[in-house]
XYZ file of C-alpha atoms in Angstrom:
707
model
C 0.000 0.000 0.000
C 1.520 3.311 -1.137
C 0.410 5.963 1.317
C 0.979 9.689 1.236
C 1.081 9.842 5.035
C 3.044 12.506 6.860
C 6.033 11.039 8.666
C 8.492 13.385 10.369
C 11.630 12.484 12.293
C 11.539 13.987 15.789
C 14.629 12.360 17.252
C 16.917 9.543 16.228
C 14.518 7.070 17.804
C 11.124 8.718 17.316
C 8.878 9.373 14.326
C 5.818 11.593 14.188
C 3.220 9.896 11.986
C -0.077 11.188 10.629
C -2.550 8.801 8.983
C -5.807 9.546 7.173
C -8.388 7.038 8.422
C -11.924 6.743 7.064
C -14.860 4.862 8.581
C -14.848 6.475 12.044
C -18.310 7.813 12.883
C -18.209 8.556 16.609
C -15.980 8.787 19.652
C -16.227 5.042 20.321
C -14.476 4.423 17.000
C -11.750 6.842 18.035
C -11.417 5.046 21.401
C -10.952 1.696 19.625
C -8.056 3.039 17.548
C -6.594 4.890 20.541
C -6.578 1.712 22.618
C -4.995 -0.288 19.786
C -2.158 2.225 19.388
C -1.601 2.315 23.153
C -1.241 -1.466 23.193
C 1.421 -1.172 20.480
C 3.443 1.163 22.711
C 2.949 4.356 20.689
C 3.054 7.823 22.253
C 1.396 11.243 21.771
C -1.687 9.557 20.287
C -4.349 11.858 18.818
C -7.446 10.417 17.111
C -9.913 12.821 15.493
C -12.934 10.882 14.190
C -14.528 13.904 12.477
C -11.313 15.080 10.817
C -10.502 11.457 9.885
C -6.969 11.818 11.241
C -4.799 9.651 13.474
C -1.489 11.004 14.805
C 1.127 9.381 17.001
C 4.862 9.215 17.642
C 6.574 5.876 17.230
C 9.626 5.231 19.366
C 9.332 1.465 19.352
C 10.189 -1.262 16.889
C 6.616 -1.407 15.557
C 6.643 -0.941 11.774
C 4.157 1.394 10.068
C 2.632 -1.354 7.846
C 1.894 -3.367 11.007
C 0.154 -0.350 12.590
C -1.901 0.273 9.437
C -2.892 -3.406 9.296
C -4.053 -3.252 12.919
C -6.208 -0.172 12.256
C -7.776 -1.764 9.171
C -8.494 -4.971 11.078
C -10.661 -2.869 13.398
C -12.873 -2.168 10.380
C -11.452 1.209 9.312
C -9.495 2.164 6.197
C -6.201 4.054 5.906
C -6.162 6.212 2.753
C -3.892 8.755 1.051
C -6.332 11.671 1.235
C -9.917 11.495 2.556
C -10.950 14.314 0.211
C -9.823 12.313 -2.829
C -10.841 8.888 -1.521
C -14.020 7.598 -3.167
C -15.350 4.412 -1.496
C -16.473 1.558 -3.727
C -20.162 1.596 -4.644
C -21.031 -1.235 -2.274
C -19.033 0.321 0.598
C -21.049 3.558 0.681
C -23.533 3.590 3.565
C -26.140 5.413 1.438
C -26.140 2.576 -1.112
C -26.311 -0.044 1.627
C -29.390 1.685 3.035
C -31.156 1.850 -0.355
C -30.356 -1.812 -1.062
C -31.720 -2.921 2.331
C -34.786 -0.665 2.086
C -35.821 -2.357 -1.201
C -35.998 -5.750 0.531
C -37.329 -4.462 3.872
C -40.357 -2.648 2.388
C -42.175 -5.869 1.262
C -41.457 -7.453 4.661
C -43.164 -4.547 6.406
C -46.030 -4.537 3.896
C -47.022 -8.090 4.835
C -48.161 -6.673 8.193
C -50.848 -4.544 6.501
C -51.519 -6.300 3.181
C -53.389 -9.645 2.911
C -51.206 -10.938 0.058
C -50.632 -14.615 0.683
C -47.133 -14.738 -0.842
C -45.788 -12.126 1.586
C -46.910 -14.262 4.528
C -45.005 -17.356 3.371
C -41.993 -18.079 5.664
C -39.659 -18.920 2.737
C -40.539 -15.670 0.931
C -39.846 -13.688 4.085
C -36.556 -15.573 4.571
C -35.449 -14.795 0.993
C -36.357 -11.115 1.434
C -34.591 -10.872 4.783
C -31.426 -12.798 3.870
C -29.786 -10.107 1.642
C -30.453 -7.491 4.338
C -29.044 -9.755 7.041
C -25.895 -10.414 4.988
C -25.371 -6.646 4.551
C -25.923 -6.228 8.294
C -23.358 -8.932 9.086
C -20.780 -7.346 6.794
C -21.466 -3.808 8.021
C -22.237 -4.227 11.722
C -20.851 -7.721 12.373
C -17.358 -6.966 11.090
C -17.205 -3.744 13.089
C -18.629 -5.466 16.189
C -16.081 -8.303 16.034
C -13.074 -6.009 15.678
C -14.305 -3.607 18.363
C -14.576 -6.497 20.853
C -11.161 -7.721 19.732
C -9.793 -4.208 20.295
C -11.216 -4.096 23.821
C -13.721 -1.272 23.211
C -17.119 -2.777 22.246
C -19.117 -0.301 20.151
C -22.770 0.235 19.298
C -22.537 -2.189 16.357
C -22.189 -5.042 18.867
C -25.706 -4.284 20.150
C -27.174 -3.973 16.643
C -25.515 -7.176 15.466
C -26.673 -9.213 18.489
C -30.212 -7.830 18.245
C -30.685 -8.386 14.498
C -28.960 -11.803 14.590
C -31.161 -12.958 17.483
C -34.321 -12.042 15.540
C -32.996 -13.749 12.381
C -31.941 -16.997 14.096
C -35.207 -17.141 16.065
C -37.165 -16.778 12.816
C -34.924 -19.219 10.927
C -35.440 -21.921 13.569
C -39.197 -21.326 13.376
C -39.112 -21.651 9.578
C -37.014 -24.838 9.538
C -39.179 -26.508 12.202
C -42.385 -25.065 10.696
C -43.449 -23.609 14.059
C -45.907 -21.085 12.681
C -46.293 -17.297 12.306
C -45.538 -16.528 15.933
C -41.914 -17.433 15.135
C -41.656 -15.168 12.061
C -39.751 -11.975 12.926
C -37.786 -11.495 9.707
C -39.223 -7.994 9.364
C -37.802 -7.130 12.813
C -34.310 -8.234 11.772
C -34.419 -6.387 8.427
C -36.022 -3.241 9.848
C -33.443 -2.941 12.630
C -30.585 -3.085 10.099
C -32.257 -0.746 7.603
C -33.258 1.907 10.150
C -29.834 1.958 11.786
C -28.243 2.362 8.336
C -30.620 5.280 7.755
C -29.441 6.782 11.019
C -25.832 6.300 9.877
C -26.595 8.170 6.649
C -27.985 11.171 8.550
C -25.206 10.962 11.111
C -22.516 10.976 8.403
C -24.003 14.032 6.715
C -24.471 15.840 10.010
C -20.917 15.183 11.206
C -19.638 16.515 7.878
C -21.498 19.754 8.573
C -19.876 20.103 12.003
C -16.409 20.131 10.393
C -17.384 22.555 7.615
C -15.284 25.393 9.085
C -12.017 23.482 8.652
C -13.104 22.189 5.236
C -13.920 25.746 4.118
C -10.422 26.847 5.143
C -8.865 23.889 3.314
C -10.662 24.996 0.134
C -8.831 28.324 0.334
C -5.575 26.374 -0.043
C -6.691 24.603 -3.202
C -5.713 27.281 -5.731
C -3.363 27.758 -8.648
C -0.479 30.217 -8.793
C 0.933 32.254 -11.692
C 4.705 31.846 -11.380
C 7.156 33.927 -13.417
C 10.104 31.988 -14.840
C 12.507 33.603 -17.333
C 9.956 36.269 -18.181
C 7.124 33.823 -18.919
C 4.131 32.955 -16.737
C 3.350 29.338 -15.891
C 0.312 28.127 -13.962
C 1.147 25.719 -11.133
C -0.605 24.349 -8.050
C -0.047 26.402 -4.894
C 1.474 23.269 -3.302
C 4.337 23.478 -5.819
C 5.295 27.088 -4.959
C 8.717 27.406 -3.323
C 10.112 30.221 -1.134
C 11.610 32.920 -3.346
C 9.296 32.270 -6.313
C 7.938 35.403 -8.009
C 4.160 35.268 -8.521
C 1.576 37.455 -10.254
C -1.801 37.836 -8.532
C -4.623 39.498 -10.467
C -8.085 40.885 -9.710
C -10.373 38.103 -8.455
C -7.520 35.685 -7.684
C -6.824 34.046 -4.348
C -3.366 34.778 -3.014
C -1.692 31.336 -3.345
C 0.835 31.538 -0.470
C 2.180 34.002 2.085
C 4.539 36.637 0.730
C 5.531 40.281 0.269
C 4.349 42.613 -2.494
C 7.164 43.685 -4.813
C 5.144 45.791 -7.206
C 1.528 46.983 -7.595
C -1.430 47.771 -5.323
C -4.637 45.931 -4.447
C -7.628 45.778 -2.113
C -7.526 42.371 -0.424
C -10.472 40.686 1.316
C -9.095 38.993 4.453
C -12.492 37.888 5.812
C -11.471 34.216 5.861
C -8.713 35.175 8.295
C -10.178 37.977 10.398
C -13.943 37.764 9.840
C -13.786 41.407 8.694
C -15.362 41.833 5.241
C -13.944 45.318 4.542
C -11.023 44.959 2.062
C -7.545 45.970 3.221
C -5.452 48.179 0.921
C -2.072 46.638 0.127
C 0.935 48.414 -1.374
C 4.600 47.670 -2.071
C 6.411 45.782 0.753
C 3.119 44.882 2.500
C 2.611 41.286 3.548
C -0.181 39.212 1.977
C -1.635 35.975 3.347
C -2.346 32.868 1.294
C -6.077 32.220 0.775
C -7.126 35.891 0.908
C -8.918 37.266 -2.166
C -7.878 40.211 -4.358
C -11.060 42.250 -4.829
C -9.442 44.910 -7.002
C -6.006 45.670 -8.406
C -3.075 43.324 -9.037
C 0.474 42.882 -7.845
C 3.699 40.967 -8.169
C 4.827 39.183 -4.997
C 7.657 37.050 -3.666
C 6.702 33.848 -1.844
C 8.062 33.769 1.720
C 6.073 30.990 3.446
C 4.709 27.950 1.620
C 3.157 24.581 2.446
C 2.664 23.914 6.147
C 4.469 27.153 7.074
C 1.746 29.480 5.767
C -0.529 31.277 8.210
C -3.575 29.451 6.789
C -1.952 26.004 7.158
C -1.005 26.759 10.741
C -4.545 27.926 11.507
C -5.992 24.731 9.994
C -3.563 22.598 12.000
C -4.369 24.566 15.144
C -8.118 24.058 14.604
C -7.687 20.323 14.088
C -5.748 20.058 17.338
C -8.340 22.208 19.101
C -11.197 19.987 17.929
C -9.400 16.950 19.325
C -8.689 18.573 22.713
C -11.310 17.268 25.118
C -13.037 19.537 27.639
C -13.164 18.058 31.166
C -16.950 17.674 30.808
C -16.342 15.069 28.084
C -14.526 12.717 30.430
C -17.817 11.619 32.010
C -19.315 10.811 28.599
C -16.208 8.910 27.507
C -16.102 6.922 30.741
C -19.752 5.880 30.478
C -19.460 5.106 26.754
C -16.487 2.791 27.372
C -18.485 0.517 29.723
C -21.875 1.106 28.100
C -22.028 -1.816 25.657
C -21.138 -4.585 28.159
C -23.644 -3.073 30.602
C -26.434 -3.077 27.993
C -25.711 -6.683 27.012
C -25.948 -7.618 30.691
C -29.266 -5.729 31.033
C -30.606 -7.477 27.896
C -29.627 -10.867 29.310
C -31.301 -10.061 32.644
C -34.405 -8.834 30.762
C -34.636 -12.095 28.791
C -34.089 -14.244 31.861
C -36.504 -12.331 34.087
C -39.245 -12.148 31.444
C -38.953 -15.815 30.530
C -38.688 -17.350 34.003
C -40.605 -14.875 36.177
C -43.635 -14.307 33.959
C -45.873 -16.182 31.582
C -44.692 -14.152 28.609
C -42.954 -17.063 26.903
C -39.870 -17.279 24.681
C -41.131 -14.938 21.951
C -41.962 -12.022 24.261
C -38.769 -12.527 26.291
C -36.618 -12.436 23.162
C -38.374 -9.370 21.745
C -37.915 -7.461 25.025
C -34.215 -8.342 25.109
C -33.768 -7.315 21.446
C -35.602 -4.035 22.125
C -33.132 -3.277 24.948
C -30.200 -3.941 22.613
C -31.355 -1.865 19.664
C -32.697 1.144 21.563
C -29.450 1.687 23.505
C -27.168 4.316 22.013
C -23.633 4.892 23.305
C -22.857 6.931 20.182
C -25.095 9.773 21.360
C -22.853 10.159 24.415
C -19.724 9.902 22.296
C -20.972 12.603 19.899
C -22.377 14.977 22.534
C -19.177 16.913 23.228
C -17.006 16.749 20.082
C -19.776 17.840 17.709
C -20.624 20.883 19.833
C -16.931 21.763 20.196
C -16.361 21.481 16.436
C -19.292 23.751 15.593
C -18.342 26.238 18.327
C -14.720 26.412 17.176
C -15.884 26.774 13.576
C -18.205 29.653 14.397
C -15.439 31.342 16.375
C -12.999 30.933 13.468
C -15.461 32.531 11.042
C -15.615 35.492 13.415
C -11.832 35.859 13.425
C -11.345 34.077 16.786
C -8.837 31.231 16.836
C -9.223 28.977 19.892
C -6.314 26.603 20.451
C -8.195 23.904 22.361
C -11.708 22.607 22.940
C -10.867 22.549 26.648
C -10.474 26.355 26.509
C -14.224 26.687 25.987
C -14.993 25.175 29.372
C -12.190 27.134 31.043
C -13.878 30.488 30.263
C -17.443 29.394 30.998
C -17.528 30.998 34.440
C -15.116 33.884 33.880
C -15.096 36.378 36.768
C -12.227 38.684 35.760
C -10.958 39.883 32.387
C -7.535 41.469 32.799
C -6.430 43.854 30.029
C -3.006 45.078 29.087
C -3.244 48.743 28.034
C -0.950 49.418 25.106
C -2.117 47.813 21.863
C -5.056 46.143 23.616
C -7.387 48.813 25.011
C -5.481 51.481 23.078
C -4.629 51.534 19.388
C -0.908 51.039 19.944
C -0.286 53.797 17.400
C 1.762 56.339 19.329
C 2.618 59.912 18.581
C 5.643 61.718 20.000
C 4.367 64.700 21.946
C 7.745 65.993 23.057
C 11.455 65.117 23.356
C 13.287 66.749 26.262
C 17.068 66.608 25.775
C 19.654 67.182 28.476
C 21.978 70.169 28.317
C 24.605 69.958 25.604
C 22.905 67.094 23.747
C 22.014 67.479 20.064
C 18.338 66.735 19.180
C 19.235 65.295 15.757
C 21.677 62.924 17.446
C 18.903 61.808 19.858
C 16.534 61.126 16.950
C 19.205 59.024 15.254
C 19.789 56.951 18.397
C 16.046 56.373 18.912
C 15.530 55.314 15.281
C 18.564 52.983 15.242
C 17.471 51.233 18.444
C 13.716 50.977 17.826
C 14.159 49.656 14.265
C 15.322 46.452 15.950
C 12.005 45.946 17.806
C 8.500 44.823 16.769
C 6.790 46.452 19.757
C 3.954 48.889 18.829
C 5.735 51.726 20.662
C 8.941 51.074 18.728
C 7.164 51.037 15.373
C 5.367 54.279 16.219
C 8.596 55.998 17.262
C 10.312 55.018 14.026
C 7.339 56.195 11.945
C 7.072 59.440 13.918
C 10.745 60.338 13.352
C 10.772 59.337 9.701
C 11.671 62.325 7.515
C 12.962 64.470 10.393
C 16.640 65.553 10.505
C 18.702 63.014 12.426
C 22.261 61.795 12.831
C 22.582 58.116 11.961
C 24.011 55.661 14.472
C 25.457 52.243 13.586
C 24.664 49.583 16.164
C 26.602 46.428 16.888
C 23.767 44.743 18.816
C 20.319 45.386 20.292
C 18.191 43.279 22.641
C 14.684 43.683 24.016
C 14.003 43.240 27.733
C 10.519 42.213 28.810
C 8.591 45.104 30.265
C 11.587 47.443 30.324
C 12.734 48.467 26.856
C 15.735 48.100 24.538
C 19.426 47.770 25.332
C 21.958 48.383 22.564
C 25.657 48.754 21.856
C 27.186 50.737 18.995
C 30.315 49.880 17.005
C 32.392 52.071 19.320
C 31.401 50.124 22.422
C 28.936 52.680 23.861
C 25.905 51.170 25.603
C 22.372 52.521 25.388
C 19.085 51.957 27.169
C 15.762 53.216 25.829
C 12.635 52.326 27.706
C 10.177 52.872 30.470
C 10.345 51.858 34.099
C 10.050 53.341 37.525
C 13.016 55.683 37.068
C 11.177 58.322 35.064
C 10.312 61.221 37.364
C 8.138 63.476 35.219
C 4.528 62.492 34.526
C 4.460 63.725 30.936
C 7.605 61.838 29.924
C 7.261 58.064 29.932
C 10.411 56.968 28.061
C 14.031 57.656 28.958
C 17.194 57.366 26.833
C 20.534 56.635 28.483
C 24.048 56.438 27.044
C 26.608 54.664 29.203
C 24.102 55.004 32.100
C 23.912 58.788 31.662
C 20.507 60.317 30.892
C 20.424 61.888 27.411
C 16.725 62.592 26.865
C 13.154 61.907 27.932
C 10.364 61.268 25.461
C 6.664 61.948 25.965
C 4.477 59.643 23.881
C 0.777 58.925 23.935
C -1.685 56.706 22.115
C -5.452 56.748 21.701
C -8.114 54.515 23.224
C -9.787 52.130 20.763
C -13.266 53.401 19.855
C -14.953 50.121 20.829
C -13.151 49.784 24.198
C -15.791 51.609 26.264
C -18.602 49.495 24.788
C -16.637 46.317 25.534
C -16.103 47.248 29.191
C -19.813 48.062 29.584
C -20.793 44.700 28.019
C -18.456 42.796 30.328
C -19.988 44.506 33.358
C -23.475 43.576 32.124
C -22.282 39.957 31.901
C -21.184 40.108 35.553
C -17.483 40.132 34.667
C -15.080 42.518 36.410
C -12.649 44.314 34.019
C -9.103 44.916 35.297
C -6.329 47.088 33.815
C -2.817 45.659 34.229
C 0.003 47.522 32.527
C 3.685 48.304 32.718
C 2.906 51.905 31.784
C 2.983 54.752 34.294
C 0.295 54.540 36.977
C -1.121 57.992 36.219
C -1.576 57.130 32.524
C -3.268 53.845 33.430
C -5.653 55.662 35.787
C -6.481 58.151 33.056
C -7.417 55.370 30.585
C -9.281 53.401 33.279
C -11.352 56.425 34.274
C -12.339 57.056 30.650
C -13.446 53.443 30.183
C -15.043 52.883 33.593
C -12.489 50.402 34.952
C -12.114 50.592 38.713
C -9.384 47.986 39.331
C -6.055 49.311 38.022
C -2.459 48.059 38.337
C 0.192 50.281 36.743
C 4.000 50.349 36.747
C 4.090 46.538 36.773
C 7.024 44.510 35.491
C 6.466 41.047 33.913
C 7.130 39.177 37.175
C 4.782 41.550 39.041
C 2.076 40.882 36.448
C 2.354 37.182 37.324
C 1.701 37.952 40.978
C -1.341 40.098 40.127
C -2.781 37.365 37.871
C -2.228 34.804 40.616
C -4.196 36.935 43.103
C -7.151 37.225 40.730
C -7.071 33.510 39.898
C -7.570 32.748 43.579
C -10.736 34.874 43.513
C -12.223 33.349 40.335
C -11.687 32.337 36.691
C -9.379 34.898 35.087
C -8.880 35.734 31.406
C -5.845 37.824 30.411
C -5.760 39.830 27.155
C -2.449 41.230 25.945
C -0.151 41.703 22.991
C 3.491 42.271 23.965
C 6.473 40.155 24.971
C 6.031 41.477 28.505
C 2.506 39.974 28.554
C 3.611 36.445 27.608
C 4.178 35.123 31.180
C 0.841 36.567 32.363
C -0.980 35.097 29.337
C 0.402 31.683 30.253
C -0.389 32.110 33.956
C -4.043 33.123 33.461
C -6.798 30.504 33.179
C -7.076 31.577 29.543
C -4.673 33.884 27.714
C -6.032 35.929 24.769
C -3.642 37.512 22.281
C -4.300 40.145 19.621
C -3.372 39.197 16.036
C -0.860 42.033 15.671
C 0.819 40.941 18.903
C 4.381 39.720 19.201
C 4.972 36.096 18.202
C 5.864 35.242 21.813
C 2.485 36.552 23.022
C 0.645 34.590 20.327
C 2.432 31.376 21.284
C 1.687 31.938 24.985
C -2.038 32.551 24.475
C -4.795 29.952 24.148
C -6.979 32.297 22.091
C -5.900 34.565 19.229
C -8.112 37.424 18.014
C -7.350 37.598 14.285
C -9.538 40.699 14.109
C -8.145 43.449 16.342
C -11.666 44.748 16.970
C -12.218 44.342 20.726
C -15.833 43.268 20.166
C -14.294 39.869 19.357
C -13.672 39.449 23.107
C -17.397 39.464 23.900
C -18.106 37.266 20.881
C -15.512 34.764 22.141
C -17.031 34.672 25.635
C -20.550 34.273 24.198
C -19.540 31.473 21.810
C -17.762 29.652 24.648
C -20.769 30.013 26.947
C -23.257 28.710 24.373
C -20.947 25.895 23.262
C -20.692 24.623 26.831
C -24.478 24.990 27.203
C -24.937 22.910 24.033
C -22.551 20.237 25.362
C -24.568 19.988 28.586
C -27.843 19.796 26.618
C -26.398 17.025 24.430
C -25.125 15.035 27.387
C -28.446 15.440 29.186
C -30.320 14.150 26.144
C -27.899 11.239 25.639
C -28.066 10.159 29.282
C -31.804 10.805 29.720
C -32.627 8.988 26.490
C -30.802 5.845 27.585
C -31.919 6.038 31.232
C -35.586 6.191 30.151
C -35.516 4.083 26.971
C -33.695 1.026 28.328
C -36.115 0.353 31.265
C -39.120 0.987 28.971
C -37.764 -1.590 26.489
C -36.883 -4.038 29.282
C -40.454 -3.900 30.621
C -41.796 -4.837 27.200
C -43.445 -1.530 26.285
C -41.383 -1.054 23.143
C -41.374 -2.913 19.853
C -37.790 -3.626 18.608
C -38.516 -1.862 15.282
C -39.667 1.287 17.080
C -36.571 0.979 19.270
C -34.316 0.792 16.204
C -35.982 3.866 14.700
C -35.620 5.815 17.950
C -31.976 4.782 18.339
C -31.190 5.677 14.731
C -32.331 9.232 15.283
C -30.935 9.774 18.775
C -27.537 10.610 17.264
C -29.172 12.958 14.783
C -30.886 14.817 17.639
C -27.527 15.355 19.381
C -25.763 16.475 16.204
C -28.725 18.634 15.170
C -28.613 20.435 18.511
C -24.892 21.063 17.979
C -25.520 22.425 14.481
C -27.907 25.020 15.935
C -24.773 26.768 17.210
C -23.959 27.812 13.651
C -26.812 30.309 13.530
C -27.957 30.601 17.129
C -28.338 34.105 18.592
C -25.653 34.545 21.206
C -26.802 37.626 23.108
């Protein structure tokens, strides 16, 4: 088998492997594969049934073909690419259902029509046999391998129930025991209705993963590459770093890169959720998958393949969908012991009905079969992951990237939202109000030092300083090195060995000047800078208060400036002049009082983002802040914060609703079936649609009002 699976070497002894596996339809399937891989001694196992992916690291002597064989023996199939894999006609569950329905319909009709032929045992046997064979191949194979793998699944119950009805009827036919032994229609109907449920379940699960699939479609584009003055059309997967590409009006940008020539308005809605096009000019960065609404440009490819922003977002979403919230552990635990428990209940039902009442063999068997076919462990297995997938997808379409499904539960009862000031509540676009130089120091020389140092930083303040001094007279300075210190500023050394420090801190002694420049530890100048509050910040703070959440301002900026911003926005809890280690202490205090979310954007925020229950980073934040956060706001509009909290709240609510339905359904349905109040065919129909109810409730999240 030639497989296009991803295999990466991690160490000399360890491989990271990713397999595409089809045929998984609920969490029980994922548990079967997970248990198999654990038995083989594999590590870092991740099984995503909806994304049809299996990942693990192999540090043992187990060969990949042996692992693939084990997975396929469980009844699943390892393929090159699920998107390109087309199952054989007879393997498709829709075709199995149609085939079975054709034979099941006449069997059901004999119950209402007086046609003599339909009442003949041999005719019913011949009509039921093809359906039973399909059931054995579909459910029996899966049931056998799931038991062999140590995680019995729902198919075990369906197989036992349908086989019991078939064998009971077959014995009655062979021994000519009469109509009271003819239950071929029960056997066929159970199989057909459960296949119908599988059809709906498959389509519904596909809808829950539509967000990731929509993003994948953005990757499937062609690129116009320039080679020796001619343009050739290639697949975006074949683009290499350094390639020169032409992107025209209406095209999708094939990969990440920088514009070399031309201008365009680019729709970045797939990335940020913001539909207003962004104007791009020479030297601006463009992201693969975004759409050129007007204009055209020539670009150089900088990031391709798995290194593009879009690929990393897709990978992040897949990992997030597989990350289990704590609330799922209960469902998983029950689902793992559910099937053996139901078989035991069915056996007790048969025994009790047969020996303790006058119901007889027929009634006892039908009650036991009803217990088997109405039970549904899949509903419990689907309750959490489907809701998480839809919730994460809705968040992504609103420009909110959540790194883990467990994050959703972590913010459900948020009590405090702690904000950094600069670049979070404020625009981060600073203007220089004044530069105060010390006696005997040349202003142009100061400007040159500031520009040389701040060009080496990505901090919003640094970028604003460089932009603000651009075009003004200044004496250039050549630096040998420059380093950024968290929460303090920049340290540098020029080619002559002079050392410089430019930054904030508790040494500044004048309220209007919040940056100081030192040369060889001697003060050269003080700089007064200021930025503006984001227009939506006040509305956000008011909304948080209405939600019962306490907003907190935590910043390394001067205390008086923090108080000024806090007063404007209505924030009463303020912590200014804080260094990174002090921010950790403040976050720790709030965490002891209740669930705490931290929102920031700078390197100095990274430790606090990690320390908080949930760290939220702005898209234009430093890379360190983005890596430290569990949530990234791709759209810098602060309204995304409320949207994130609302989506998380309603996703958790949906999970609880799903779990309640799954548990309540089984708790009520199983005793009703055991007491003989439920026909097995009605039980099969109810079971077939119990999964659809759970998935349908999850899909409501796509369009549900969140306020």
